[in-house]
PDB file of C-alpha atoms in Angstrom:
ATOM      1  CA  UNK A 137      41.157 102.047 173.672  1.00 87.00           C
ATOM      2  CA  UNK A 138      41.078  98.767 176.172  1.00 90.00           C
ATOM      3  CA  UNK A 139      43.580  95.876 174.703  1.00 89.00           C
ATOM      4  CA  UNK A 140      40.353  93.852 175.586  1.00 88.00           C
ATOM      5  CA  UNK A 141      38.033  95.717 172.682  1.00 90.00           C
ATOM      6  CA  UNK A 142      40.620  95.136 169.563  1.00 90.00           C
ATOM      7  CA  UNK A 143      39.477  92.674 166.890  1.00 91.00           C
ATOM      8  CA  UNK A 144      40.661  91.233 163.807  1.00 90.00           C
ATOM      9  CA  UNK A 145      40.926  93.738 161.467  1.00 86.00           C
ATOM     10  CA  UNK A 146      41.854  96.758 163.656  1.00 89.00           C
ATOM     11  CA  UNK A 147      44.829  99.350 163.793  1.00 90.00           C
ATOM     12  CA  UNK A 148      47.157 100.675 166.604  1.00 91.00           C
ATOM     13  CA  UNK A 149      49.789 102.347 167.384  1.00 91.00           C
ATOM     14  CA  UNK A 150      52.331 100.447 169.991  1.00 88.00           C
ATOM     15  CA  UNK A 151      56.180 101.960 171.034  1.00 87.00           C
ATOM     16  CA  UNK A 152      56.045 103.779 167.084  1.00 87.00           C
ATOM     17  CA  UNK A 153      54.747 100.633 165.578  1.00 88.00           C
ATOM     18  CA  UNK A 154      51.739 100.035 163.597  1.00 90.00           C
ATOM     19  CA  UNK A 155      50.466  96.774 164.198  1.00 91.00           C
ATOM     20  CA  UNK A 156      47.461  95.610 162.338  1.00 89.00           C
ATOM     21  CA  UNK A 157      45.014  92.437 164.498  1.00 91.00           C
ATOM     22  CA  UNK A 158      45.005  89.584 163.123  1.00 90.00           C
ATOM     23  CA  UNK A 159      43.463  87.185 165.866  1.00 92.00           C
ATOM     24  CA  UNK A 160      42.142  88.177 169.211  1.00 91.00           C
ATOM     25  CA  UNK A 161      42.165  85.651 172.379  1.00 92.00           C
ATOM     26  CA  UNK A 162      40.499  86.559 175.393  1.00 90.00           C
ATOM     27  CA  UNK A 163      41.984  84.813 178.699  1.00 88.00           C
ATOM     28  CA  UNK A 164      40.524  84.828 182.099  1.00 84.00           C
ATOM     29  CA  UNK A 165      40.719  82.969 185.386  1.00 83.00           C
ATOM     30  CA  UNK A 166      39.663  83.424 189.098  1.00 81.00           C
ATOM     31  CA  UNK A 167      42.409  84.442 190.079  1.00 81.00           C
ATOM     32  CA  UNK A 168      43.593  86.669 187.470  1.00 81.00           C
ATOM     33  CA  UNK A 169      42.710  89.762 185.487  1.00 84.00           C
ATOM     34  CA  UNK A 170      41.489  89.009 182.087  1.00 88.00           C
ATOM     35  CA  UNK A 171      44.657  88.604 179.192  1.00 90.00           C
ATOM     36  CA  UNK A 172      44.531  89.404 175.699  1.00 90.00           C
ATOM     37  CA  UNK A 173      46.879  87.115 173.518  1.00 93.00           C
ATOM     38  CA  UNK A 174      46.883  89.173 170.266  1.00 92.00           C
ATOM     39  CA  UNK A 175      47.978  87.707 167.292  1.00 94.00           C
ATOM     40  CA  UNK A 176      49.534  91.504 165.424  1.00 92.00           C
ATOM     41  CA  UNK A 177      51.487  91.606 162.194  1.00 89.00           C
ATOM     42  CA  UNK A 178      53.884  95.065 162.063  1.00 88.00           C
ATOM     43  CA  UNK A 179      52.405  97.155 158.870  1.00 84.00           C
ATOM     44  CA  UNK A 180      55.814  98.526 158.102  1.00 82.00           C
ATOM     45  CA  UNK A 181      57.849  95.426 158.140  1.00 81.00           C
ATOM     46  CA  UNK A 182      55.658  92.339 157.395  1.00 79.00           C
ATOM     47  CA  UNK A 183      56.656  90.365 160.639  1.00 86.00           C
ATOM     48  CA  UNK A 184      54.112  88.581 162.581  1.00 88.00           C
ATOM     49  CA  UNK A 185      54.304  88.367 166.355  1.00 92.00           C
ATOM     50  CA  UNK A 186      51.995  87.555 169.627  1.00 94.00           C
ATOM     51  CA  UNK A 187      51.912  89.691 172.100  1.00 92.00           C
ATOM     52  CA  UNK A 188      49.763  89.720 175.819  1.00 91.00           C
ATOM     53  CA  UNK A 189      48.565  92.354 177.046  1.00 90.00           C
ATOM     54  CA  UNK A 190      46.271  92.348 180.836  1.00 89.00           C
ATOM     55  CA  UNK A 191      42.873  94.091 181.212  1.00 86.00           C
ATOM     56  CA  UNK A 192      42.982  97.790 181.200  1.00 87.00           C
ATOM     57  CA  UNK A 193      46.107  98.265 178.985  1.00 90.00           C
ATOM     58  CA  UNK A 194      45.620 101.149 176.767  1.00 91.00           C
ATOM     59  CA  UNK A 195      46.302 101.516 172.761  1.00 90.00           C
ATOM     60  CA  UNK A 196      46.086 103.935 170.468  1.00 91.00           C
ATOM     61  CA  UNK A 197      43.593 102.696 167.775  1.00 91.00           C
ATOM     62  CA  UNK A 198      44.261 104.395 164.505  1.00 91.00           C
ATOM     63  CA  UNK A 199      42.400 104.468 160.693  1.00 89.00           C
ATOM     64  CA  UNK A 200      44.731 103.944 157.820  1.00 88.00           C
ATOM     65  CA  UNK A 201      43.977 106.071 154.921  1.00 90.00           C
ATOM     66  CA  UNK A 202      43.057 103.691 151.665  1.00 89.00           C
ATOM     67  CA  UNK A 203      43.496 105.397 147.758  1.00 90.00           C
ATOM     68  CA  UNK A 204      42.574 104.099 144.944  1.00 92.00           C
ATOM     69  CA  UNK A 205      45.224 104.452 142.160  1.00 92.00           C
ATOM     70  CA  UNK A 206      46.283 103.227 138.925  1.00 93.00           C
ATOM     71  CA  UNK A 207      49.767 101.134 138.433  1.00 91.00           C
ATOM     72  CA  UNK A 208      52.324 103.426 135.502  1.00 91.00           C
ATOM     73  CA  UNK A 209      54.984 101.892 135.227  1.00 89.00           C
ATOM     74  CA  UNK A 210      58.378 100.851 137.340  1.00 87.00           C
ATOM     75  CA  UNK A 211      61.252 103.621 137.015  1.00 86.00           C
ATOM     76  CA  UNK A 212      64.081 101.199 138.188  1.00 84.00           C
ATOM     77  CA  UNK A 213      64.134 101.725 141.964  1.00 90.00           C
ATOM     78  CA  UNK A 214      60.596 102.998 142.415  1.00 90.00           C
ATOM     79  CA  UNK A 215      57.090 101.917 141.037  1.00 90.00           C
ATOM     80  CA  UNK A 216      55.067 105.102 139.962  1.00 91.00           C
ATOM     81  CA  UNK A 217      51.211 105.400 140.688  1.00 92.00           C
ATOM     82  CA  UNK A 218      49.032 107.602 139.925  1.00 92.00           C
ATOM     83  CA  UNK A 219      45.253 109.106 141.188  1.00 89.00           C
ATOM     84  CA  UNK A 220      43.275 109.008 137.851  1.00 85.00           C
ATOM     85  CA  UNK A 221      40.988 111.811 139.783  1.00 88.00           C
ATOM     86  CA  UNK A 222      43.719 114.616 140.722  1.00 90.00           C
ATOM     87  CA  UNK A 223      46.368 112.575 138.483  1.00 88.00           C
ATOM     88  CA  UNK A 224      48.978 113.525 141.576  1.00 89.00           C
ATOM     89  CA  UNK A 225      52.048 110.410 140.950  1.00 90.00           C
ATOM     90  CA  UNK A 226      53.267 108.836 143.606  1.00 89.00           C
ATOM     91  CA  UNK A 227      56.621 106.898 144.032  1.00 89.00           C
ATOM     92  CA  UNK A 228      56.790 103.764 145.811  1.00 88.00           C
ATOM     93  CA  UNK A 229      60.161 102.157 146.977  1.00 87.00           C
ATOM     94  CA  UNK A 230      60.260  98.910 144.723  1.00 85.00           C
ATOM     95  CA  UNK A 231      62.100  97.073 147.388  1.00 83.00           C
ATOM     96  CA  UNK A 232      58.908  97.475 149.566  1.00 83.00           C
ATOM     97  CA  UNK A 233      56.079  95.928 147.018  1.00 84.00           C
ATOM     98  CA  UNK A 234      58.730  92.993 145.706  1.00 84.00           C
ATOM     99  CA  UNK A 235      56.046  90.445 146.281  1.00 85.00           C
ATOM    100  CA  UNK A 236      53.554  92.868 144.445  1.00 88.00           C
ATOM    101  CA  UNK A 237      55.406  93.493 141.244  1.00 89.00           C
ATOM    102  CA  UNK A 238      54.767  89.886 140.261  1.00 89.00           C
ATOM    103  CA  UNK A 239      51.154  90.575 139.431  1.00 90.00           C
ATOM    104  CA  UNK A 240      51.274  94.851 138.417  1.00 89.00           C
ATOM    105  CA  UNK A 241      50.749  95.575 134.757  1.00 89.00           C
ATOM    106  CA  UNK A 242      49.940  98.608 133.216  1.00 89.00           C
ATOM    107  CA  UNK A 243      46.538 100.410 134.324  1.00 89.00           C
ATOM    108  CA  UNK A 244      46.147  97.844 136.998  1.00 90.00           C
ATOM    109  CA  UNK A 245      43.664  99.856 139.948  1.00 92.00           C
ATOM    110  CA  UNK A 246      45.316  99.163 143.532  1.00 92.00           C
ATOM    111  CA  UNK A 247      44.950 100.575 146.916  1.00 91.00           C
ATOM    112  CA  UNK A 248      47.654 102.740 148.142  1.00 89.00           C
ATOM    113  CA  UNK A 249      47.985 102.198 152.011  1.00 87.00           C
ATOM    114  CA  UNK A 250      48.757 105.041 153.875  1.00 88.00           C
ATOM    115  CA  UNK A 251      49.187 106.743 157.573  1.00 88.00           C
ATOM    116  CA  UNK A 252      50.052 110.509 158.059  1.00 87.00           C
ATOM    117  CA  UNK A 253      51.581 110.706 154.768  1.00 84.00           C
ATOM    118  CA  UNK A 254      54.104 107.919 155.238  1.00 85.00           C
ATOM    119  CA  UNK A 255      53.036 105.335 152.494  1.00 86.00           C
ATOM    120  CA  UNK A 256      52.752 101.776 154.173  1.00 84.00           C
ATOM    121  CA  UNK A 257      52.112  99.283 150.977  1.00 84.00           C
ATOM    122  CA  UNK A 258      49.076  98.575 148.718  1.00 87.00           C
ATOM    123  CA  UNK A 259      46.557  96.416 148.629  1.00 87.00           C
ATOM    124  CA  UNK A 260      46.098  93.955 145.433  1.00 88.00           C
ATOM    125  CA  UNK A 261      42.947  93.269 144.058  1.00 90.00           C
ATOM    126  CA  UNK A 262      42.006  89.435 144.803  1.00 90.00           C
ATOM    127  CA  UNK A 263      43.033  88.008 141.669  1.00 91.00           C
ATOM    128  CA  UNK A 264      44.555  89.770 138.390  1.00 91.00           C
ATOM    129  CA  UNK A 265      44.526  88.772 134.812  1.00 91.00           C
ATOM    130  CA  UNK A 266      47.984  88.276 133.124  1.00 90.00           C
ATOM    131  CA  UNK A 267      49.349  87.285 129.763  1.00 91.00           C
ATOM    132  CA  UNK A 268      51.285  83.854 129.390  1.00 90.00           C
ATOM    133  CA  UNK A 269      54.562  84.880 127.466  1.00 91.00           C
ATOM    134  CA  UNK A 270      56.014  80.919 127.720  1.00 90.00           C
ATOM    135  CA  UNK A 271      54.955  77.688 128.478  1.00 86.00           C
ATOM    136  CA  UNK A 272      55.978  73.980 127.777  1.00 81.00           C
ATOM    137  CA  UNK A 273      54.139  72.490 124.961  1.00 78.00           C
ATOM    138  CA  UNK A 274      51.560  69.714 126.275  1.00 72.00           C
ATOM    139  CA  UNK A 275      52.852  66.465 126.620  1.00 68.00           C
ATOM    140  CA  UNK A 276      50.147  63.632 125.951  1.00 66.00           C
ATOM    141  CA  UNK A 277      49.808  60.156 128.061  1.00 62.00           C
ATOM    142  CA  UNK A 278      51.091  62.326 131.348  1.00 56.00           C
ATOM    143  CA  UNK A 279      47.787  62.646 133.208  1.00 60.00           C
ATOM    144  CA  UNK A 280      48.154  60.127 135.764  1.00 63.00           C
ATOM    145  CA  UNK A 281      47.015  63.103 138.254  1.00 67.00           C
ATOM    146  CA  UNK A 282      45.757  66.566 137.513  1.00 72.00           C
ATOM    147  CA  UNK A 283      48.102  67.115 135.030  1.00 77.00           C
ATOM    148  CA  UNK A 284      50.327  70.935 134.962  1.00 83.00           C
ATOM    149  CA  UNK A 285      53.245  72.173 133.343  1.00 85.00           C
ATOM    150  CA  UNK A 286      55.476  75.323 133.753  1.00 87.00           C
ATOM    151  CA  UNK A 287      54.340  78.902 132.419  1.00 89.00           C
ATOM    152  CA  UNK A 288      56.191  82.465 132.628  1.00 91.00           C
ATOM    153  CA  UNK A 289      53.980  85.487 133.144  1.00 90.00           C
ATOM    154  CA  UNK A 290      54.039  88.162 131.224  1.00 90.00           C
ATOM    155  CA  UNK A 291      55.488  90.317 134.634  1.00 88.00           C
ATOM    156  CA  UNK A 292      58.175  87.367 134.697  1.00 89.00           C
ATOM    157  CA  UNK A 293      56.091  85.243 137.395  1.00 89.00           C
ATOM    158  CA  UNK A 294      56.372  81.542 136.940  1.00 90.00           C
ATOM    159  CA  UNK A 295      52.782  79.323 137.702  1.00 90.00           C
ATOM    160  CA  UNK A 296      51.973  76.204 137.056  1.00 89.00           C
ATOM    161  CA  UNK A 297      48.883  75.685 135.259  1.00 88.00           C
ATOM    162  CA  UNK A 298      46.690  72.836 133.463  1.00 86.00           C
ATOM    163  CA  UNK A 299      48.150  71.309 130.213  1.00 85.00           C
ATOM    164  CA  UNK A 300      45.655  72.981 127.838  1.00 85.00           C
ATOM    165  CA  UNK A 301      47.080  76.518 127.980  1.00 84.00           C
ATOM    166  CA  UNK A 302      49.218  77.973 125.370  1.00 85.00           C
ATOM    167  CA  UNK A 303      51.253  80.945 124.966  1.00 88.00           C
ATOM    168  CA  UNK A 304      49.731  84.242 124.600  1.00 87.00           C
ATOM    169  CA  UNK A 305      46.453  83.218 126.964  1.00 88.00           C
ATOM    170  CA  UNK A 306      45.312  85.045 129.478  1.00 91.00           C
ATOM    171  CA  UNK A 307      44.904  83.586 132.981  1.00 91.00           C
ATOM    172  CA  UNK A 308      43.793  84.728 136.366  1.00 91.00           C
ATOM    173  CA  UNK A 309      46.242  84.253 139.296  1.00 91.00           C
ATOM    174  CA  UNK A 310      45.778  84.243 142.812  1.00 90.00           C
ATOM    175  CA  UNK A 311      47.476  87.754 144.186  1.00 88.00           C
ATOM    176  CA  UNK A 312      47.302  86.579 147.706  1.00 86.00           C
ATOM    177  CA  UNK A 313      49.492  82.752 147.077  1.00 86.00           C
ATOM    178  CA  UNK A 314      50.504  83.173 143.110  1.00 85.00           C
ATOM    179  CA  UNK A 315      48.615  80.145 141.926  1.00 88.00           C
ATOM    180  CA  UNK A 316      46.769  79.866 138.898  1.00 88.00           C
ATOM    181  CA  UNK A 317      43.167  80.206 139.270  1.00 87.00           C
ATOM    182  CA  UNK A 318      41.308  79.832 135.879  1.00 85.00           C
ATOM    183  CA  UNK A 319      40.913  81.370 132.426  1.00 84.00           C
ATOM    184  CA  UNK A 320      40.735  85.102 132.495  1.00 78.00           C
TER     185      UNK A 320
END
């Protein structure tokens, strides 16, 4: 596939890398071939880079396989999954989802990312429901602003949310920044 036809969104294959699009920007003057300044982040490790490529360089577009599986529960150094159709388990490294585990309970449907076999991450639902285990009592005559205190998760992250939550509520975070988001 032409550099010139990727956009945001798409998948390639670059020197062993898989690089998913995240911006596209077309370049061209008179006296030049077109450029493509691609804005890529590297599936396997997370880093973000830019890259330019001229008209007529060739990638290897590619189609990551998505599964939908249910969280089980973390065995130490792996976090075990399973397919509730074929109920196959699969392990995933916990060193590679520690941003993840902040919002995985029990039962919780993800999307296993994968390409040839090699397991590449998952993908979090938008926002998750979770169980506030502590929180600061309310202190009255401190809402000069919107007014928030401290609260522990029940998976151990710590949010800040509004001062008329208690312990034992259930809240909806934010998988994508952590944030609270509302009442669950």
């Amino acid at each position: 596939m032409n550099v010139t036809e990727l956009r945001p969104g798409n998948y390639f294959l670059e020197d062993g890398n898989i690089f998913s699009v995240i911006d596209i920007l077309l370049n061209k003057t008179a006296m030049r071939k077109m450029v493509a300044k691609i804005k890529v982040k590297n599936v396997r490790t997370g880093s973000i880079t830019e890259i330019s490529r001229n008209s007529g360089y060739q990638v290897e577009q590619i189609r990551l396989e998505k599964k939908k599986m249910n969280y089980l529960y973390d065995a130490g150094d792996f976090l075990v999954f399973m397919d509730n159709t074929t109920y196959e388990q699969v392990e995933i490294p916990a060193a590679r989802l520690e941003w993840e585990k902040n919002f995985l309970t029990e039962n919780l449907e993800v999307e296993i990312v994968s390409y040839d076999d090699e397991i590449l991450g998952i993908n979090l639902p938008a926002k998750v429901n979770l169980k506030i285990t502590e929180c600061e009592p309310a202190v009255r005559g401190d809402t000069v602003n919107k007014a928030m205190k401290d609260a522990t998760l029940e998976t151990g992250l710590k949010v800040r949310v509004p001062l008329f939550i208690n312990n034992g509520d259930l809240v909806s975070v934010r998988t994508d920044t952590g944030d609270y988001d509302g009442r669950a």
